[in-house]
């Protein structure tokens, strides 16, 4: 009897120990990533300022303002709409930590879908985080899920009906921020986050907005600039400029009948000129092999190399160098600079004047961490 008691106490202690470790790991996922803003930061706010019911939720993500207090355009940059697409998120962090604005205003949201950063996609075998070698040590960042955490919005309906169009999508997409625009103030969690972002665009009179993404190497819209039809002249001018620097981007027009997407709904509901950019991210691909933080940052995968050499469909992958994060971030930053240059040419009376966004050559030769404090 006494022996049974000792065994029971021992098992209970082990169970409690494992629970403690598991809960501490679980709570770690809720810890926000640290960002060190550049000295030009004029205000830090959060999304609940544009939809009060987000207060205290994981949707209440930080917003960084760089206001030159001089006349000029207002620019919004969103990273982390899909938290499993790190180039968008890290490009936004590089902006927050380096940007200088001399005319107009920049607003940056590095983790647009804050909720998706608190979990990972089940069955993908994804790492929870990754590290980058910054100027003075290692920086750790969360790698999250494409959609919001089910703890914030559950259960998914069988069919997701987009508001207000009524378009039907798979039930899972109800937690996808980039299917939730224009959103509604009293809607579900994701619709409220979408509403808050669009409300910010209207309240702050945003002139140009970017939504930075990544996708699997086999997705055809990789390395494209997708814009609302009212931005096509700016997209085309930017693509020519990028082409002169040997950077190829495809020009895509936002489909009119595919609702809920940032570039479509922001452009339809406000005066903003919206752009979405995609880079090639092997860790999201269906052909990938070993899935770890190394694949995320280095983008080297032997199955993609083989597919590129043998497959007769389009794959955006470099057989020699892979598709590392530094190239993906460099492309996003180059795209932003080129589009804003084309915007300034078109609207000389309302220019956005900025500096200190590292160039494509700088990011690819020094690596991303060089631009993180
Ligand atoms: Zn995406």
Coordinates of C-alpha atoms and ligand atoms in Angstrom, one line a residue:
X1 CA 0.0 0.0 0.0
X2 CA 2.8 2.3 1.0
X3 CA 4.6 1.5 -2.2
X4 CA 1.6 2.3 -4.3
X5 CA 1.3 5.7 -2.6
X6 CA 5.0 6.5 -3.4
X7 CA 4.5 5.5 -7.0
X8 CA 1.3 7.6 -7.2
X9 CA 3.1 10.6 -5.7
X10 CA 6.1 10.1 -8.1
X11 CA 3.8 9.9 -11.2
X12 CA 1.8 13.0 -10.0
X13 CA 5.0 14.9 -9.6
X14 CA 6.2 14.0 -13.1
X15 CA 2.8 14.9 -14.5
X16 CA 2.9 18.3 -12.8
X17 CA 6.4 18.9 -14.0
X18 CA 5.5 18.1 -17.6
X19 CA 2.4 20.4 -17.3
X20 CA 4.6 23.2 -15.9
X21 CA 7.0 22.9 -18.9
X22 CA 4.1 22.7 -21.4
X23 CA 2.3 25.6 -20.0
X24 CA 5.4 27.8 -19.9
X25 CA 6.0 26.9 -23.6
X26 CA 2.4 27.6 -24.4
X27 CA 2.5 31.0 -22.6
X28 CA 5.8 31.9 -24.4
X29 CA 3.8 31.9 -27.7
X30 CA 1.7 34.8 -26.3
X31 CA 4.8 36.9 -25.5
X32 CA 5.0 39.7 -28.0
X33 CA 8.2 40.1 -30.2
X34 CA 10.3 43.0 -29.2
X35 CA 10.8 45.8 -31.7
X36 CA 13.3 48.7 -31.3
X37 CA 11.9 51.7 -33.2
X38 CA 14.2 54.2 -34.9
X39 CA 14.5 57.7 -33.3
X40 CA 12.0 59.2 -35.8
X41 CA 9.1 57.4 -34.1
X42 CA 6.5 60.0 -33.1
X43 CA 3.7 57.8 -31.7
X44 CA 3.1 54.2 -30.8
X45 CA -0.6 53.1 -30.8
X46 CA -2.5 49.9 -31.3
X47 CA -5.4 48.6 -33.3
X48 CA -8.0 49.0 -30.6
X49 CA -7.7 52.8 -31.2
X50 CA -9.7 52.0 -34.4
X51 CA -12.0 49.4 -33.0
X52 CA -12.4 49.6 -29.2
X53 CA -13.7 46.0 -28.8
X54 CA -10.2 44.7 -29.7
X55 CA -8.8 46.2 -26.5
X56 CA -7.0 43.5 -24.5
X57 CA -7.3 40.9 -27.2
X58 CA -4.4 39.4 -29.3
X59 CA -5.8 41.5 -32.2
X60 CA -4.8 44.7 -30.5
X61 CA -1.5 44.8 -32.4
X62 CA 1.1 47.7 -32.1
X63 CA 1.1 50.5 -34.7
X64 CA 4.2 52.7 -35.2
X65 CA 3.8 56.3 -36.5
X66 CA 6.7 58.2 -38.2
X67 CA 5.2 61.7 -38.8
X68 CA 7.6 64.3 -40.3
X69 CA 5.0 67.0 -39.4
X70 CA 5.7 68.3 -42.9
X71 CA 3.2 68.2 -45.7
X72 CA 3.2 65.1 -47.8
X73 CA 1.5 61.7 -48.4
X74 CA 0.6 59.2 -45.7
X75 CA 1.8 55.7 -46.3
X76 CA 0.7 52.5 -44.5
X77 CA 2.8 49.3 -44.5
X78 CA 1.4 46.0 -43.1
X79 CA 3.5 43.0 -42.4
X80 CA 2.3 39.8 -40.8
X81 CA -1.2 39.6 -42.3
X82 CA -0.2 36.0 -42.6
X83 CA 2.1 35.2 -39.7
X84 CA 3.7 32.2 -41.5
X85 CA 5.1 34.6 -44.1
X86 CA 8.1 36.1 -42.3
X87 CA 9.5 38.3 -45.1
X88 CA 6.5 40.6 -44.8
X89 CA 6.7 40.8 -41.1
X90 CA 10.5 41.3 -41.0
X91 CA 10.4 43.9 -43.8
X92 CA 8.0 45.9 -41.6
X93 CA 10.3 45.5 -38.6
X94 CA 13.3 46.8 -40.7
X95 CA 11.2 49.8 -41.6
X96 CA 10.3 50.5 -37.9
X97 CA 13.9 50.2 -36.8
X98 CA 15.5 52.3 -39.6
X99 CA 13.1 54.7 -41.3
X100 CA 13.6 58.4 -41.5
X101 CA 10.7 60.5 -42.8
X102 CA 11.2 64.1 -44.1
X103 CA 7.9 64.8 -45.7
X104 CA 4.5 63.2 -45.0
X105 CA 3.9 60.3 -42.6
X106 CA 4.6 56.5 -42.4
X107 CA 2.4 54.2 -40.4
X108 CA 3.8 50.6 -39.9
X109 CA 2.0 47.6 -38.5
X110 CA 4.5 44.7 -38.4
X111 CA 2.1 42.0 -37.0
X112 CA -1.3 42.8 -38.6
X113 CA -2.8 39.5 -37.6
X114 CA -1.6 39.6 -34.0
X115 CA -3.7 36.6 -33.1
X116 CA -2.0 34.3 -35.7
X117 CA 1.4 35.0 -34.1
X118 CA 0.1 33.2 -30.9
X119 CA -0.2 29.8 -32.5
X120 CA 1.2 27.7 -35.4
X121 CA -0.6 25.8 -38.2
X122 CA -1.3 22.3 -37.1
X123 CA 0.1 19.3 -39.1
X124 CA 2.7 21.5 -40.9
X125 CA 5.6 20.7 -38.6
X126 CA 6.5 24.4 -38.5
X127 CA 9.1 25.9 -36.1
X128 CA 7.5 28.2 -33.5
X129 CA 10.3 30.8 -33.9
X130 CA 13.4 31.7 -35.7
X131 CA 16.5 33.8 -34.9
X132 CA 18.4 36.4 -36.9
X133 CA 21.9 37.6 -36.1
X134 CA 21.4 41.4 -35.4
X135 CA 24.0 44.0 -34.9
X136 CA 24.5 43.2 -31.2
X137 CA 23.3 39.7 -30.8
X138 CA 20.6 37.2 -31.7
X139 CA 17.0 38.4 -32.2
X140 CA 14.2 35.9 -31.8
X141 CA 10.9 36.2 -33.8
X142 CA 7.7 34.3 -33.7
X143 CA 6.6 32.2 -36.7
X144 CA 2.9 31.9 -36.6
X145 CA -0.2 30.6 -38.3
X146 CA -1.8 31.7 -41.6
X147 CA -5.0 32.4 -39.8
X148 CA -6.1 33.7 -36.4
X149 CA -5.8 31.5 -33.3
X150 CA -8.9 29.3 -32.7
X151 CA -8.8 30.5 -29.1
X152 CA -9.9 34.0 -30.5
X153 CA -12.5 32.8 -32.9
X154 CA -14.1 29.4 -32.8
X155 CA -15.8 27.3 -34.2
X156 CA -15.3 27.7 -37.9
X157 CA -18.6 27.5 -39.9
X158 CA -18.8 24.8 -42.7
X159 CA -19.0 27.6 -45.2
X160 CA -17.6 31.1 -44.7
X161 CA -19.9 33.8 -46.1
X162 CA -17.9 37.0 -46.7
X163 CA -19.6 40.2 -45.5
X164 CA -21.0 42.1 -47.3
X165 CA -20.7 40.3 -50.7
X166 CA -22.0 36.9 -49.5
X167 CA -19.2 35.2 -51.4
X168 CA -18.7 31.6 -50.2
X169 CA -15.4 30.3 -49.1
X170 CA -14.2 27.3 -47.1
X171 CA -15.1 27.6 -43.4
X172 CA -11.4 27.8 -42.4
X173 CA -11.1 31.2 -44.3
X174 CA -13.3 32.8 -41.7
X175 CA -10.1 33.3 -39.6
X176 CA -8.1 34.6 -42.5
X177 CA -7.5 38.4 -42.1
X178 CA -7.0 38.7 -45.9
X179 CA -10.5 37.4 -46.6
X180 CA -12.1 39.6 -43.9
X181 CA -12.1 43.1 -45.4
X182 CA -13.9 45.5 -45.2
X183 CA -14.9 43.9 -41.9
X184 CA -17.5 45.2 -39.5
X185 CA -17.4 46.8 -36.1
X186 CA -19.7 44.2 -34.5
X187 CA -18.6 41.2 -36.6
X188 CA -16.5 38.2 -35.6
X189 CA -12.9 38.6 -34.3
X190 CA -11.3 38.7 -37.8
X191 CA -13.9 41.0 -39.2
X192 CA -13.2 43.4 -36.4
X193 CA -9.5 43.4 -37.1
X194 CA -10.2 44.0 -40.8
X195 CA -12.6 46.8 -39.8
X196 CA -10.0 48.4 -37.6
X197 CA -7.3 48.4 -40.3
X198 CA -9.7 49.9 -42.9
X199 CA -10.9 52.4 -40.3
X200 CA -7.3 53.4 -39.7
X201 CA -6.9 53.9 -43.5
X202 CA -9.9 56.2 -43.6
X203 CA -9.2 58.1 -40.3
X204 CA -5.6 58.7 -41.1
X205 CA -6.3 59.6 -44.7
X206 CA -3.8 57.0 -46.0
X207 CA -2.7 57.7 -49.6
X208 CA -0.7 54.6 -50.4
X209 CA -0.9 51.2 -48.5
X210 CA 1.1 48.0 -48.7
X211 CA 0.2 44.5 -47.6
X212 CA 3.4 42.3 -47.6
X213 CA 3.1 38.6 -48.2
X214 CA 4.9 35.4 -49.2
X215 CA 3.6 32.2 -50.9
X216 CA 4.8 28.8 -51.9
X217 CA 7.3 28.7 -54.8
X218 CA 4.8 27.0 -57.1
X219 CA 2.1 29.7 -56.7
X220 CA 1.9 31.8 -59.9
X221 CA 1.5 35.2 -58.3
X222 CA 5.0 35.1 -56.7
X223 CA 7.2 38.2 -57.3
X224 CA 4.2 40.2 -58.5
X225 CA 2.9 43.6 -57.6
X226 CA -0.9 43.2 -57.2
X227 CA -2.7 46.5 -57.3
X228 CA -6.3 47.8 -57.4
X229 CA -7.2 48.9 -61.0
X230 CA -6.8 52.6 -60.0
X231 CA -3.0 52.0 -59.2
X232 CA -2.0 50.3 -62.5
X233 CA 0.0 53.3 -63.9
X234 CA 2.0 53.5 -60.6
X235 CA 2.5 49.7 -60.6
X236 CA 3.7 49.8 -64.2
X237 CA 6.1 52.7 -63.6
X238 CA 7.5 51.0 -60.5
X239 CA 8.0 47.7 -62.4
X240 CA 10.0 49.4 -65.2
X241 CA 12.2 51.1 -62.5
X242 CA 12.8 47.7 -60.8
X243 CA 13.5 46.1 -64.1
X244 CA 16.3 48.7 -64.8
X245 CA 17.9 47.3 -61.6
X246 CA 17.5 43.7 -62.9
X247 CA 14.6 42.9 -60.5
X248 CA 11.7 41.3 -62.2
X249 CA 8.1 41.8 -60.9
X250 CA 4.9 40.8 -62.6
X251 CA 2.0 43.2 -62.8
X252 CA -1.3 41.8 -61.5
X253 CA -4.6 43.6 -61.3
X254 CA -6.8 42.8 -58.3
X255 CA -9.6 40.5 -59.4
X256 CA -13.0 42.3 -59.1
X257 CA -14.9 39.2 -58.1
X258 CA -12.6 37.9 -55.4
X259 CA -13.8 39.6 -52.3
X260 CA -12.3 40.2 -48.8
X261 CA -8.7 40.9 -50.0
X262 CA -6.9 43.9 -48.8
X263 CA -6.0 45.4 -52.3
X264 CA -9.6 44.9 -53.5
X265 CA -11.6 46.1 -50.4
X266 CA -9.3 48.9 -49.2
X267 CA -9.3 50.3 -52.8
X268 CA -13.1 50.0 -53.2
X269 CA -13.9 51.5 -49.8
X270 CA -11.5 54.4 -49.6
X271 CA -9.3 56.7 -51.6
X272 CA -6.1 54.7 -50.8
X273 CA -3.9 53.3 -53.5
X274 CA -3.4 49.7 -52.3
X275 CA -0.6 47.2 -53.3
X276 CA 0.1 43.7 -52.3
X277 CA 3.4 42.0 -52.9
X278 CA 4.4 38.3 -52.7
X279 CA 7.8 36.7 -52.4
X280 CA 8.7 33.0 -52.8
X281 CA 8.9 31.1 -49.5
X282 CA 9.9 27.4 -49.7
X283 CA 8.7 26.7 -46.1
X284 CA 5.2 27.2 -47.3
X285 CA 5.5 24.9 -50.3
X286 CA 3.9 21.5 -50.6
X287 CA 7.1 20.0 -52.2
X288 CA 9.3 20.9 -49.3
X289 CA 11.4 18.5 -47.2
X290 CA 12.8 19.0 -43.8
X291 CA 10.8 21.9 -42.2
X292 CA 12.8 23.9 -39.7
X293 CA 14.0 27.4 -38.9
X294 CA 16.9 27.0 -41.2
X295 CA 14.6 26.4 -44.2
X296 CA 12.7 29.5 -43.1
X297 CA 15.8 31.8 -43.1
X298 CA 18.0 30.2 -45.7
X299 CA 15.3 29.0 -48.1
X300 CA 17.3 26.0 -49.3
X301 CA 15.4 22.8 -50.1
X302 CA 16.7 20.0 -52.2
X303 CA 13.2 18.9 -53.3
X304 CA 12.6 22.3 -54.7
X305 CA 16.0 22.2 -56.4
X306 CA 15.0 18.9 -58.0
X307 CA 11.6 20.1 -59.0
X308 CA 13.0 23.3 -60.5
X309 CA 15.4 21.1 -62.6
X310 CA 12.8 18.6 -63.7
X311 CA 9.2 19.9 -63.4
X312 CA 7.5 21.5 -66.4
X313 CA 5.5 24.0 -64.4
X314 CA 6.7 27.4 -63.0
X315 CA 8.6 27.3 -59.8
X316 CA 10.2 30.4 -58.3
X317 CA 13.3 29.0 -56.8
X318 CA 17.1 29.4 -57.3
X319 CA 18.8 26.1 -57.6
X320 CA 22.1 27.5 -56.4
X321 CA 21.2 29.9 -53.6
X322 CA 17.7 28.9 -52.7
X323 CA 15.4 31.7 -51.7
X324 CA 16.8 33.1 -48.4
X325 CA 14.9 35.6 -46.2
X326 CA 17.4 38.4 -47.0
X327 CA 16.4 38.2 -50.7
X328 CA 12.7 38.1 -49.9
X329 CA 13.0 41.1 -47.5
X330 CA 15.2 43.0 -50.0
X331 CA 12.6 42.5 -52.7
X332 CA 9.8 43.8 -50.5
X333 CA 11.8 46.9 -49.5
X334 CA 12.8 47.5 -53.2
X335 CA 9.2 47.2 -54.2
X336 CA 8.0 49.7 -51.6
X337 CA 10.7 52.2 -52.6
X338 CA 10.0 51.9 -56.3
X339 CA 6.2 52.2 -55.9
X340 CA 6.6 55.3 -53.7
X341 CA 9.0 56.8 -56.2
X342 CA 6.4 56.3 -58.9
X343 CA 3.7 57.8 -56.6
X344 CA 5.9 60.8 -56.0
X345 CA 6.4 61.3 -59.8
X346 CA 2.6 61.2 -60.3
X347 CA 1.7 63.4 -57.3
X348 CA 4.6 65.9 -57.0
X349 CA 2.4 68.2 -54.9
X350 CA 2.0 65.5 -52.2
X351 CA 5.2 63.6 -52.0
X352 CA 6.3 61.2 -49.3
X353 CA 9.9 62.0 -48.5
X354 CA 11.9 59.3 -46.7
X355 CA 15.3 57.8 -46.4
X356 CA 17.2 55.0 -44.7
X357 CA 15.3 52.1 -46.2
X358 CA 18.2 49.8 -47.1
X359 CA 18.5 49.0 -50.8
X360 CA 18.2 45.6 -52.4
X361 CA 22.0 45.4 -52.7
X362 CA 22.5 46.4 -49.1
X363 CA 20.1 43.8 -47.7
X364 CA 21.3 41.0 -49.8
X365 CA 25.0 41.7 -49.2
X366 CA 24.8 42.6 -45.4
X367 CA 21.9 40.3 -44.6
X368 CA 18.7 41.3 -42.8
X369 CA 20.1 41.2 -39.3
X370 CA 22.5 44.1 -40.1
X371 CA 19.4 46.4 -40.2
X372 CA 18.0 45.2 -36.8
X373 CA 19.0 46.8 -33.5
Ligands
LIG1 ZN1 -0.2 35.7 -47.5

